[in-house]
Amino acid sequence: MAGFSRFLGVLRLFTPDTAAWTVPALAEATGVPASTVYRTVRDLVAGGFLEPAAEASYRLGPAFIEFDRSLRLTDPLVVAGRPVLHDVVMQAHVPCVAMLARFYNGSVMCVADEAAADTPFRSSYERGRPMPLVRGSTSKVILAHLPTRQFNKLIENAGLDNKAEALRTELADIRKRGFCSTASEIDPGLAGISAPVILKDAGLVASLSIVAHDAGIDEGQRRRLILLVVSAASLLAEDLRHRYEAAAKATQKVA
Amino acid sequence: MAGFSRFLGVLRLFTPDTAAWTVPALAEATGVPASTVYRTVRDLVAGGFLEPAAEASYRLGPAFIEFDRSLRLTDPLVVAGRPVLHDVVMQAHVPCVAMLARFYNGSVMCVADEAAADTPFRSSYERGRPMPLVRGSTSKVILAHLPTRQFNKLIENAGLDNKAEALRTELADIRKRGFCSTASEIDPGLAGISAPVILKDAGLVASLSIVAHDAGIDEGQRRRLILLVVSAASLLAEDLRHRYEAAAKATQKVA
DNA sequence: TCATGATTATTATTTTTTGAGAATATTGAC
DNA sequence: GTCAATATTCTCAAAAAATAATAATCATGA
């Protein structure tokens, strides 16, 4: 491990479960001499990616907060998606959480969420949290629209064995219907309804979802929510398409 | 520019104002050959810190969202501070925003904020945004409690010249009173009330603030809000002190 | 005060990274 | 579909920088 991967390797050790590390611990975990790790940590601290914490230990630094804001302000998916999420929770007329998730690094990650004012629960999908790829409507919709090659590689690694064929069938069905509806696959008692937000040109594979109490919605409401999610997702995709094309044109002008 | 500073230099070019860069543009801005920048960008993309955007440009990547969540879940100031902010807006009984800011990289940055449900305005202090060091109650409280050496260096660089003495007097007053109250220094028409959250041992210099419409609060309310902010800040400091000591003890045990 | 551990500085050595240009892949226009 | 333009990766010798072992220094708590 050298160069950038050293920095990455160190940073990746700082997880919510192990939030504080001493240098000797980092050295042991990475298999790199302490003197080198000291230098690495010094660089990361100078950049704001780490900061000293209690007793010779370090934790993630405030630079991430700053970059995250930058992303919130500029990431097209987040910028275009947040008002859509707002509209969705307003029009849902049931306590619910709306959210936007995308493919990232072999898993699915929520990038924006909004809860209706009176929602008494929270979904496990929370901005920034990597989630499993093959469970929950949010993830399944994304999986269903991944490029074939990428998809094949993923289910190989997932080691589904005999379940792979059933999954393929399910995903083909999701592609055909244009949405996915599940219950209790992630959070017990909660149902998810998701629709795809795809921009093939931009390599964007995302999904828009509503999460609500499964017991709290009857068949009519469910149909209404599906319609709401599907139309919101396609509106968002259309909006993103325009932004993408505008950005492409702007780049050409500069060049 | 080489090593880690190369990565940092590239990343730091991605701001809210210039959110997308092509490699040739990055090469010119950093003064580094394109072939090297391509390699740098490839590493950053692999790490999720950048991602391809429209045309041949790149923007900040989702890794920051993930690390930011990690920080939200583990940074003691954020973890301990959020419930305090919630209590503050609940007990303010006026439309307001409560927030927590800290010293970072030569400026002041908000790390958590919460608005009362019916608040019709927003403060410029927003999670992740670097703010000026010498304007606004939030910043002044932090400045007033910075270690002397650090403080001197900062006002030297700020180039305040003849205003420096007046500032010193004002900050001494803030230290004596234990809070700072200003109006329209950042956002016209908005008043700020801030109190320090200091942990000398941990090197923590932060402040807790309320922002409200200046015209909307009379003298009695102002006194009440000052009391609220000051007591919330000292409660938070006390909480953090306990966490810090507990963390220190835990580290010793491991060692 | 001292002792202990954390951190930084110092080195020769080794390994990478670097950068110029060539080669290849992508993309958009026609 | 072809072609041209541009983006991106590859190659490789030179050069610079990172590495790691050790020593020196700095904090910190008893």
Tab-separated table of N, CA, C and O (backbone and C1' of nucleotides) in Angstrom, chain A residues 6 33 35-36 39 55, chain D residues 18-22 29:
chain	number	residue	atom	x	y	z
A	6	ARG	N	-2.537	4.643	0.415
A	6	ARG	CA	-2.197	4.713	1.829
A	6	ARG	C	-3.162	5.650	2.551
A	6	ARG	O	-3.712	5.339	3.600
A	33	PRO	N	4.729	0.855	8.867
A	33	PRO	CA	5.499	1.328	10.028
A	33	PRO	C	4.911	2.599	10.623
A	33	PRO	O	4.374	3.448	9.913
A	35	SER	N	6.228	5.240	11.822
A	35	SER	CA	6.779	6.539	11.404
A	35	SER	C	6.111	7.013	10.121
A	35	SER	O	5.865	8.202	9.940
A	36	THR	N	5.818	6.082	9.251
A	36	THR	CA	5.136	6.433	8.010
A	36	THR	C	3.704	6.864	8.283
A	36	THR	O	3.215	7.841	7.704
A	39	ARG	N	3.453	10.351	9.437
A	39	ARG	CA	3.521	11.338	8.358
A	39	ARG	C	2.193	11.423	7.593
A	39	ARG	O	1.704	12.501	7.292
A	55	GLU	N	-6.715	12.086	23.954
A	55	GLU	CA	-5.623	11.166	24.262
A	55	GLU	C	-4.925	10.575	23.045
A	55	GLU	O	-5.033	9.399	22.758
D	18	DA	P	6.454	12.807	-0.972
D	18	DA	O5'	6.270	11.322	-0.480
D	18	DA	C5'	5.823	10.357	-1.428
D	18	DA	C4'	6.319	8.997	-1.029
D	18	DA	C3'	6.017	8.630	0.425
D	18	DA	O3'	5.552	7.306	0.462
D	18	DA	C1'	8.329	8.407	-0.004
D	19	DT	P	5.207	6.646	1.833
D	19	DT	O5'	6.555	5.885	2.219
D	19	DT	C5'	6.966	4.814	1.393
D	19	DT	C4'	8.181	4.148	1.999
D	19	DT	C3'	8.007	3.735	3.469
D	19	DT	O3'	8.236	2.345	3.554
D	19	DT	C1'	10.065	4.908	3.125
D	20	DA	P	7.655	1.501	4.705
D	20	DA	O5'	8.882	1.444	5.706
D	20	DA	C5'	10.054	0.766	5.300
D	20	DA	C4'	11.160	1.033	6.285
D	20	DA	C3'	10.782	0.832	7.753
D	20	DA	O3'	11.909	0.298	8.425
D	20	DA	C1'	11.564	2.991	7.489
D	21	DA	P	11.718	-0.880	9.422
D	21	DA	O5'	13.040	-0.752	10.316
D	21	DA	C5'	14.306	-0.681	9.676
D	21	DA	C4'	15.196	0.296	10.409
D	21	DA	C3'	15.096	0.233	11.933
D	21	DA	O3'	16.370	-0.033	12.495
D	21	DA	C1'	14.912	2.480	11.152
D	22	DT	P	16.547	-0.225	14.044
D	22	DT	O5'	17.023	1.218	14.539
D	22	DT	C5'	18.051	1.904	13.821
D	22	DT	C4'	18.083	3.351	14.249
D	22	DT	C3'	18.016	3.563	15.760
D	22	DT	O3'	19.254	4.112	16.199
D	22	DT	C1'	16.672	5.128	14.577
D	29	DG	P	-2.277	14.689	30.832
D	29	DG	O5'	-1.913	13.651	31.975
D	29	DG	C5'	-1.665	12.285	31.618
D	29	DG	C4'	-0.855	11.628	32.710
D	29	DG	C3'	-1.433	11.843	34.113
D	29	DG	O3'	-1.288	10.629	34.847
D	29	DG	C1'	0.780	12.614	34.040
